Short mmCIF file of C-alpha atoms and ligand atoms in Angstrom, two decimals:
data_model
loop_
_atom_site.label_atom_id
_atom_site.label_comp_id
_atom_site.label_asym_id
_atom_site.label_seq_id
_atom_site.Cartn_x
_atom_site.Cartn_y
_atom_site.Cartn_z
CA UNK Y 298 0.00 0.00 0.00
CA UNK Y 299 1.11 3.64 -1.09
CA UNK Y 300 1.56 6.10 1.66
CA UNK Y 301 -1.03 8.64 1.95
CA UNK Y 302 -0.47 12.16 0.86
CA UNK Y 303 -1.09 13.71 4.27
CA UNK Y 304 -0.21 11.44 7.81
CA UNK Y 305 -1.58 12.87 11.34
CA UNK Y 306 0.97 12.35 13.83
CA UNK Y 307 -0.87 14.01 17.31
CA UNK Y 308 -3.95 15.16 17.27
CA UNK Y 309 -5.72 17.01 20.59
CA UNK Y 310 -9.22 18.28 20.34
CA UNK Y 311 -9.35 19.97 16.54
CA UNK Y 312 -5.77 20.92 16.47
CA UNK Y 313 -3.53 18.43 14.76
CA UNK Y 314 0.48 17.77 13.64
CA UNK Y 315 0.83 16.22 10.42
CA UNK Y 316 3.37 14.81 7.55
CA UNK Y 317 2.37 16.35 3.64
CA UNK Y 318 4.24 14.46 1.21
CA UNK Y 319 4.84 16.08 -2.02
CA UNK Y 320 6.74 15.52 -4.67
CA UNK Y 321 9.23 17.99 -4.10
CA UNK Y 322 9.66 16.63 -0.81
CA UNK Y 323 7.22 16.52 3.23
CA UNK Y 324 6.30 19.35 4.76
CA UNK Y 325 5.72 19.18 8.21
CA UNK Y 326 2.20 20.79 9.64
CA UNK Y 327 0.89 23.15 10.82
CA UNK Y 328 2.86 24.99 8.29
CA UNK Y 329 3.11 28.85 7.21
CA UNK Y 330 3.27 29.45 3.41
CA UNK Y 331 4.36 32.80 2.39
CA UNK Y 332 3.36 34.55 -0.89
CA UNK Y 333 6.04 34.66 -3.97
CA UNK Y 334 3.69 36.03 -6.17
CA UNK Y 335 5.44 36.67 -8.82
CA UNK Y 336 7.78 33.73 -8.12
CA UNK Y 337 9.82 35.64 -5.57
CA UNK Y 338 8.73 35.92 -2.20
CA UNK Y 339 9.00 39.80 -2.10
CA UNK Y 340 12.72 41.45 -1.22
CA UNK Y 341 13.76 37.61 -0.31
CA UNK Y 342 16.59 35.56 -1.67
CA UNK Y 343 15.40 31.64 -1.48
CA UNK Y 344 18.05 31.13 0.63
CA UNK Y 345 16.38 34.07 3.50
CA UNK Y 346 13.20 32.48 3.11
CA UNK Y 347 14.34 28.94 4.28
CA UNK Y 348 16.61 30.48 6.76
CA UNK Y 349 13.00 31.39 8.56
CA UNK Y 350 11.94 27.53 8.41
CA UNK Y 351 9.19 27.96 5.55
CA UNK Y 352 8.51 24.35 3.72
CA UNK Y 353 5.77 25.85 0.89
CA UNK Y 354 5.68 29.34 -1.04
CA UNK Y 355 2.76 30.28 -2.85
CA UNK Y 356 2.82 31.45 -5.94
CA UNK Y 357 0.38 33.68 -7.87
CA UNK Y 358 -1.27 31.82 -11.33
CA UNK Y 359 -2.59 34.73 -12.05
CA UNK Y 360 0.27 36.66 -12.12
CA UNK Y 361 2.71 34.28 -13.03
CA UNK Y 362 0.08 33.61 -16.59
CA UNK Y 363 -0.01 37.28 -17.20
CA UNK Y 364 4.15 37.62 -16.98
CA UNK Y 365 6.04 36.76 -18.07
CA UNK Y 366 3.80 33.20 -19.08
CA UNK Y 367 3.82 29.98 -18.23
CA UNK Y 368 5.28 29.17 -21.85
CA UNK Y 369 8.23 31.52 -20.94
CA UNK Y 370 9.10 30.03 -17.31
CA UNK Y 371 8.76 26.38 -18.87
CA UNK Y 372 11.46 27.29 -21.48
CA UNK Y 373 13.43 28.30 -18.30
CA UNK Y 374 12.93 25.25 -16.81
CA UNK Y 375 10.20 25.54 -14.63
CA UNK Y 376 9.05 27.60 -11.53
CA UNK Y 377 11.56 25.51 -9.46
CA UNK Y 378 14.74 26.75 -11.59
CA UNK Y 379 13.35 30.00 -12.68
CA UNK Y 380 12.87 30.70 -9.10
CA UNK Y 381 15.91 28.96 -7.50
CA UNK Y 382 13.44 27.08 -5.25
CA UNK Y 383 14.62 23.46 -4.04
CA UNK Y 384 11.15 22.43 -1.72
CA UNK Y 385 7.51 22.32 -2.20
CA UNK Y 386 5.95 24.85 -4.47
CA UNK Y 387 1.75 25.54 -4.56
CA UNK Y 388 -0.31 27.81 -6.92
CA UNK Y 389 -3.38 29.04 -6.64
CA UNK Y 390 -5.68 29.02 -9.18
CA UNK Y 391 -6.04 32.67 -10.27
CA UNK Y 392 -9.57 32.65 -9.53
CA UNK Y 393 -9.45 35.35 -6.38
CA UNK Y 394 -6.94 37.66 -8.66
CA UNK Y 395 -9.40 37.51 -11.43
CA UNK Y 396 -12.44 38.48 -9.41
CA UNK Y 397 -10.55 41.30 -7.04
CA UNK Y 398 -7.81 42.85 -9.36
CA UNK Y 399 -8.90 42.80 -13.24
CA UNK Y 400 -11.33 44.60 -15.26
CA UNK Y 401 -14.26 41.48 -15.49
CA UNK Y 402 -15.62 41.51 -19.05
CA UNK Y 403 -17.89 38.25 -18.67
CA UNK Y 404 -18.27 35.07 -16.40
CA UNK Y 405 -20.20 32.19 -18.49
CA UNK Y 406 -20.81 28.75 -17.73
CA UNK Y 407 -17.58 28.06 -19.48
CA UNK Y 408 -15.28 30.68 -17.47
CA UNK Y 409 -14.23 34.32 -16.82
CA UNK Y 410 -12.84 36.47 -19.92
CA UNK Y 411 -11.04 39.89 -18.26
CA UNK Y 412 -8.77 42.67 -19.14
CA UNK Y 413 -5.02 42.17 -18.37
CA UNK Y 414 -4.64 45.47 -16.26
CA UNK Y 415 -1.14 46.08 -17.88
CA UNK Y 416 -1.25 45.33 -21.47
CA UNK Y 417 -5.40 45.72 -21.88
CA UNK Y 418 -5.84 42.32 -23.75
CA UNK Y 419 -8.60 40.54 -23.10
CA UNK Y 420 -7.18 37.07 -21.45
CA UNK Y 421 -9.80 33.67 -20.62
CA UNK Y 422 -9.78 32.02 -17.52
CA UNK Y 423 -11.28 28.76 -17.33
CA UNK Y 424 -11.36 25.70 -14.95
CA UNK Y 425 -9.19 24.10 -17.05
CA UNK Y 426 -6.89 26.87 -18.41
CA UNK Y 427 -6.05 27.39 -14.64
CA UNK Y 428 -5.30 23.86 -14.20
CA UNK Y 429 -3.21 23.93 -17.34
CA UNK Y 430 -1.07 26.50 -16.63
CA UNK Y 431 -0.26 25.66 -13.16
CA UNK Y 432 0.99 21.98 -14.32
CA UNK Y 433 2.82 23.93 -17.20
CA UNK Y 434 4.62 26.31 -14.12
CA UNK Y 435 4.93 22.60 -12.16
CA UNK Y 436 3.51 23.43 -9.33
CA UNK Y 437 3.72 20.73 -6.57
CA UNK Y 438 0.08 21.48 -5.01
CA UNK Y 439 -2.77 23.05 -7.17
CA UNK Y 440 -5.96 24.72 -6.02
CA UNK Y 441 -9.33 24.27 -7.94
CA UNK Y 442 -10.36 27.38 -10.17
CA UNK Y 443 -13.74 29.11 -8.14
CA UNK Y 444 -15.86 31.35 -8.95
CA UNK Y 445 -15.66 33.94 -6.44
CA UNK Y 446 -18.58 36.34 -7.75
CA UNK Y 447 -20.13 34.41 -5.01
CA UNK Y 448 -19.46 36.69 -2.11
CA UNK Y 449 -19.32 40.19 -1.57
CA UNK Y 450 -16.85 42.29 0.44
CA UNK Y 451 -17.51 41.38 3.20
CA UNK Y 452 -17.83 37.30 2.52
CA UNK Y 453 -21.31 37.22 2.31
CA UNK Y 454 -23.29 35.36 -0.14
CA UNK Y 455 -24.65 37.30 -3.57
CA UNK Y 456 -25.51 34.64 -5.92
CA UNK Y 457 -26.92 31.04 -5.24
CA UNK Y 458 -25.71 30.48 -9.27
CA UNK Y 459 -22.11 31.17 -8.78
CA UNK Y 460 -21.98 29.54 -5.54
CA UNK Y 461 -23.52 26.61 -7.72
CA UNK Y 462 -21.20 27.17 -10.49
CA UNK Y 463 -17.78 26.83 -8.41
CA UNK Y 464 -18.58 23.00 -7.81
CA UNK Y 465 -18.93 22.19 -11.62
CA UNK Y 466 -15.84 24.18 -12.13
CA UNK Y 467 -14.10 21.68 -9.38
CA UNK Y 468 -15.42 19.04 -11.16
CA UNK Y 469 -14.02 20.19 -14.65
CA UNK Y 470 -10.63 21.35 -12.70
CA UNK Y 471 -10.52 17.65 -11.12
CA UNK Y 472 -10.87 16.13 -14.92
CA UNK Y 473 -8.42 18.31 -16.33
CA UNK Y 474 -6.26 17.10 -13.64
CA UNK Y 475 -6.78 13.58 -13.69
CA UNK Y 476 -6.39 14.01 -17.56
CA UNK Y 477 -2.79 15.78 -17.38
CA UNK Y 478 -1.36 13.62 -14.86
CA UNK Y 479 -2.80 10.43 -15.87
CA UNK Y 480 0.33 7.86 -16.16
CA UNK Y 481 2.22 9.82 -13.70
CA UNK Y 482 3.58 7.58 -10.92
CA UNK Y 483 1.73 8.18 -7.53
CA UNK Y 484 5.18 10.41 -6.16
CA UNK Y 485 5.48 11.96 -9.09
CA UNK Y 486 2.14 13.94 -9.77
CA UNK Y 487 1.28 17.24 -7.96
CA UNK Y 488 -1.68 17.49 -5.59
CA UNK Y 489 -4.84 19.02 -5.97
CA UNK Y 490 -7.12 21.09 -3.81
CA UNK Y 491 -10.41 21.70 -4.05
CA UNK Y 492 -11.89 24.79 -2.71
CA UNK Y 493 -14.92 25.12 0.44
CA UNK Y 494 -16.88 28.40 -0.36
CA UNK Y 495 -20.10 29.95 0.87
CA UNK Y 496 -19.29 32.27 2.27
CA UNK Y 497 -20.71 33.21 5.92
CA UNK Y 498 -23.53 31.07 5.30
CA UNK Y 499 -23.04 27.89 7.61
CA UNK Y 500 -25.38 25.59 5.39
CA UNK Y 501 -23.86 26.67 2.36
CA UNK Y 502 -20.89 26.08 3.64
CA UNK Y 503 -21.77 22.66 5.32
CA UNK Y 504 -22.84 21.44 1.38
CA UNK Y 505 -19.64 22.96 -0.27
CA UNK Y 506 -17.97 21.13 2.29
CA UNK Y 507 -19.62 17.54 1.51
CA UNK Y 508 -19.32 18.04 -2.17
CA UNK Y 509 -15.25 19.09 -1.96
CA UNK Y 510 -15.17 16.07 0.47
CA UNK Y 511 -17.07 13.26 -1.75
CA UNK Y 512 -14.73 14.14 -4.62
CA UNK Y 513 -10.87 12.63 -5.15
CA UNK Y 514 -8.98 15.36 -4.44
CA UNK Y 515 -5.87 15.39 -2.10
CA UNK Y 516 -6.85 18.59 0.18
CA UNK Y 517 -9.39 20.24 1.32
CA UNK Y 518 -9.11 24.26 0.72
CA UNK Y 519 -10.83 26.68 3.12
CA UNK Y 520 -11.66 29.94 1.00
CA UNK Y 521 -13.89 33.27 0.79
CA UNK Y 522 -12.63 34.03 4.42
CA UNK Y 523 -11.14 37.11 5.31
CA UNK Y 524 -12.45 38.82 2.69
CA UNK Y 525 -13.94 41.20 4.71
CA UNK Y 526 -15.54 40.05 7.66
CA UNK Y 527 -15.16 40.66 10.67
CA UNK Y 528 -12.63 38.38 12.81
CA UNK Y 529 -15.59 37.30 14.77
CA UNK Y 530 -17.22 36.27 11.62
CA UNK Y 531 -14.39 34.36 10.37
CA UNK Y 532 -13.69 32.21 13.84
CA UNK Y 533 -17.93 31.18 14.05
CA UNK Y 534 -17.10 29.94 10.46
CA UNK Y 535 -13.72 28.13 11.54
CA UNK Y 536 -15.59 27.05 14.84
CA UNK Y 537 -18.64 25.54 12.47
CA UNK Y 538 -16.65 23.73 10.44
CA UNK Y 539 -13.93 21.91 12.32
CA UNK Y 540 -16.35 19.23 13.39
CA UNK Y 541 -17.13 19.22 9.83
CA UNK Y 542 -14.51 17.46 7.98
CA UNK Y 543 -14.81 13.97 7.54
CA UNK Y 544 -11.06 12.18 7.97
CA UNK Y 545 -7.79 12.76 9.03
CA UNK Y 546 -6.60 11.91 5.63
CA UNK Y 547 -6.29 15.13 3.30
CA UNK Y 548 -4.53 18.66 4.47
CA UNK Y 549 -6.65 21.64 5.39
CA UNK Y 550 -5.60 24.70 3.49
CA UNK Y 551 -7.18 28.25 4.84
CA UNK Y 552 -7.02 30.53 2.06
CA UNK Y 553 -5.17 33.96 2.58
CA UNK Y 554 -4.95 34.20 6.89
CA UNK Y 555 -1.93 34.90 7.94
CA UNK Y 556 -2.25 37.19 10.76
CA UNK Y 557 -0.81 35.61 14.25
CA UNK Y 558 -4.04 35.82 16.26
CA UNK Y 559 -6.01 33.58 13.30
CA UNK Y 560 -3.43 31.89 12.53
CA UNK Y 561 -3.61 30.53 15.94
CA UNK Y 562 -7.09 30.29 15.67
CA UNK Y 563 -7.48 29.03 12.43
CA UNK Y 564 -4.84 25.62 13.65
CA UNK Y 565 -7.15 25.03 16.85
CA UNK Y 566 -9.87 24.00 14.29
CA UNK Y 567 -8.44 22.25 12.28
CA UNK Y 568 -6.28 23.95 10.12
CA UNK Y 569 -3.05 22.51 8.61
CA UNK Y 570 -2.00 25.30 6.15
CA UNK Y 571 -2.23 28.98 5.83
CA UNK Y 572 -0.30 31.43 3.66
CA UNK Y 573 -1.07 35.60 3.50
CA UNK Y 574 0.86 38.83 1.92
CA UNK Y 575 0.94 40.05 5.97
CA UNK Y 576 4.43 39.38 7.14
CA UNK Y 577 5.76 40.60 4.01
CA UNK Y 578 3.57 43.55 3.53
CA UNK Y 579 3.80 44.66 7.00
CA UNK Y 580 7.49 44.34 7.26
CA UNK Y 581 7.86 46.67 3.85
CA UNK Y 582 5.59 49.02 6.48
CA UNK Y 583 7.67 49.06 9.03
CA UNK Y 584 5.62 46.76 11.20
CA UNK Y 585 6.78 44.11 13.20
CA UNK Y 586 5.20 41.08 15.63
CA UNK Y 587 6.86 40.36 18.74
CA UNK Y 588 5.86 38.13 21.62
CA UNK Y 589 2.54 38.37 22.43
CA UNK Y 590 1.00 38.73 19.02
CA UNK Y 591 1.53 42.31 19.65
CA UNK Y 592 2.76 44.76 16.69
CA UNK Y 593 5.19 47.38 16.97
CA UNK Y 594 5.89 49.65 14.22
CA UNK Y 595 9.75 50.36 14.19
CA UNK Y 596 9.53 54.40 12.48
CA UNK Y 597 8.34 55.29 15.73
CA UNK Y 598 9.86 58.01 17.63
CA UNK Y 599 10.83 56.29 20.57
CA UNK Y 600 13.05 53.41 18.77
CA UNK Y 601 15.41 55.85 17.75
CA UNK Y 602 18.19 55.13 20.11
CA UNK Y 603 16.94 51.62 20.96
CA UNK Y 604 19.71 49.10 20.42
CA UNK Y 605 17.69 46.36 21.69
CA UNK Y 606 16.99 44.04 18.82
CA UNK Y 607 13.38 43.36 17.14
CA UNK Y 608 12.19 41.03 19.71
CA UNK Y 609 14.60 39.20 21.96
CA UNK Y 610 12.80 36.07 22.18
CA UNK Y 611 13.51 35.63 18.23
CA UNK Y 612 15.61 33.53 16.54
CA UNK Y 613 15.18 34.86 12.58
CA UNK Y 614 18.48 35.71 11.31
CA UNK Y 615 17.75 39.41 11.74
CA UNK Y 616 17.28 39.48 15.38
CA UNK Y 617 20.60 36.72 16.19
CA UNK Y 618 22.52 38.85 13.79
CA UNK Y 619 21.85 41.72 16.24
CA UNK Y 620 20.08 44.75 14.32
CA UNK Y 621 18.78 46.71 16.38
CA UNK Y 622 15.28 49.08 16.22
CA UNK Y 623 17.44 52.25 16.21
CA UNK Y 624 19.22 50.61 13.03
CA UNK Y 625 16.07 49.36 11.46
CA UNK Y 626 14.03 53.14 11.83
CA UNK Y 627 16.58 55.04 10.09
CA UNK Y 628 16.84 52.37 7.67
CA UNK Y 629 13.17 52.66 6.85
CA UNK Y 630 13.27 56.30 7.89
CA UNK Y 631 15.62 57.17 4.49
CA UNK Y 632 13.68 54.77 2.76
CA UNK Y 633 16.29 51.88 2.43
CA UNK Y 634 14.76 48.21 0.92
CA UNK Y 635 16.82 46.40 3.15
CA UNK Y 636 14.93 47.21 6.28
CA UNK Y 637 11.93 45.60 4.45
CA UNK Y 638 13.85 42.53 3.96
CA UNK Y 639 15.45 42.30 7.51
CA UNK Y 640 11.58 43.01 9.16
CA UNK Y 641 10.18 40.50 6.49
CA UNK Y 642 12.20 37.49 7.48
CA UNK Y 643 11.33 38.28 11.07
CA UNK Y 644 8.08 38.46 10.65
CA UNK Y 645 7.59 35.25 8.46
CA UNK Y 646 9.76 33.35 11.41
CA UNK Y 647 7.01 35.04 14.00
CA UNK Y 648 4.19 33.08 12.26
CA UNK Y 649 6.70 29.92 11.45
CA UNK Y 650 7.61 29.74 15.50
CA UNK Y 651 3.91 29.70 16.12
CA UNK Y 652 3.16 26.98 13.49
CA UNK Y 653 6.03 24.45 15.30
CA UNK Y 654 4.95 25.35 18.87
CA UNK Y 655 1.59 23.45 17.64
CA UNK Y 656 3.55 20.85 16.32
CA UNK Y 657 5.69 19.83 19.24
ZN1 ZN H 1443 13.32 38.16 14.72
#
């Protein structure tokens, strides 16, 4: 018997350790995934972002598709050696980029057809495009194209028909899947995830779940969460569902959370993966966790004779190394991307620390 994609190791209550095995190697869980977007996790050499114990980086399709092509980062060998990345590599499927950042011409049963924001041609997403180009970037784990014209701003429902529509396009996703990897060896093919929606509406929710669930796919992706909602919103919906899933066998992706209080959350019930633009995006603002969950934004007044490092109870690179606050304000204070950097690798070893106190 093959070993199963995803092995729990403890489990208490709804929070749980676990084993992933991909192809480009297991990644223990509860596990932090940053965002490389564009295939770079932003102001990061590979070699920084491993330093801070990250197994997975994200990747954008959407971005990736629009430039420089799938076509193009093939020829150079795939997102792996284009990127200089030696572990685990997951796409998205495009689908939340499409709905939040382009110019939406139509959505029809067959997909979405948008603007490209930087050229202006008119570009079509479907369920199976979306799987196409992320086994063209080779992509380790792949998430199920959505439609997420589904929810509004705030995660709540809008349409019953695009709610409806998101499970057909998992279905077509899963076949275009099962089509491109069929004669791959079981170690050798990349995942796939299929994606929970309904927003803040628990029986919706409840019936995306079962259908996600009844279908072959290797995890189980939480999305349409923080969207929007409140936090309290977001944690009834966590709370709801962690009873909810039906085996220990598949991973439990949460879809953009990445903020330490959810994060912490988010693993109580049940959650084995998260990744989110915060670390990085607060770090190029000058903010910083430190124990507690509490933030501390380093242009402040008061830092600027601090020698005391970020937070002392860290072990990232930047805070052993010894740069201290008064260091890092001027360096943001004149504008200087290495303070980004530095605050970025602290911050993704903040949420990385609180991923392997859960699994020890
Ligand atoms: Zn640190």
């Amino acid at each position: 018997m093959s070993t199963p994609v995803f092995q729990v190791i403890r489990s208490k209550n709804y929070k749980r350790s676990g084993l992933l095995h991909t192809r480009a190697g297991s990644v223990q869980t509860p596990t932090f995934m940053p965002d490389g977007t564009r295939g770079a996790v932003k102001s990061l050499t590979p070699d920084q972002v491993v330093s801070t114990g990250v197994e997975v980086v994200l990747s954008n399709t959407y971005h990736l598709h629009l430039q420089p092509g799938e076509q193009t980062i093939k020829k150079l060998g795939g997102l792996h050696t284009f990127a200089n990345r030696k572990g685990p590599i997951l796409t998205d499927s495009g689908g939340f980029q499409v709905f939040s950042l382009a110019h939406i011409n139509k959505i029809t049963e067959e997909g979405v057809t948008f603007k490209d924001p930087r050229t202006g041609d008119i570009v079509t997403l479907t369920p199976e495009k979306s799987i196409q180009i992320q086994f063209d970037l080779g992509s380790d784990m792949m998430v199920a194209f959505d439609d997420v014209t589904a929810l509004d701003e705030t995660g709540r429902m809008r349409t019953l028909e695009a709610f409806e529509r998101t499970h057909r396009w998992l279905e077509r996703s899963l076949a275009e899947f099962q089509r491109l990897t069929k004669g791959m060896k079981e170690r050798e093919r990349p995942l796939l995830f299929g994606v929970v929606q309904g927003g803040l509406d628990k029986d919706l929710r409840k019936k995306s779940l079962g259908i996600v669930q009844s279908l072959p796919v290797d995890g189980i992706a939480i999305g349409g969460l923080s969207v929007g909602e409140s936090r309290k919103e977001m944690h009834e919906m966590l709370e709801y569902l962690a009873p909810l899933y039906d085996d220990s066998t598949r991973p439990r992706f949460l879809l953009g959370v990445g903020d330490p209080i959810d994060l912490r959350f988010a693993v109580e019930h049940g959650i084995d993966m998260l990744d989110c633009v915060l670390p990085t995006r607060n770090a190029r603002h000058a903010t910083a966790w430190i124990t507690g969950d509490k933030k501390v934004h380093l242009t402040n007044e008061k830092f600027k004779e601090d020698t005391e490092v970020i937070d002392p109870a860290c072990d990232c690179t930047t805070c052993e190394s010894g740069y201290s606050r008064g260091f890092l304000r001027h360096q943001f204070k004149v504008g200087e991307p290495l303070a980004g950097t530095l605050v970025s690798i602290h911050n993704i070893r903040y949420l990385q620390r609180i991923c392997e106190e859960y699994r020890s």
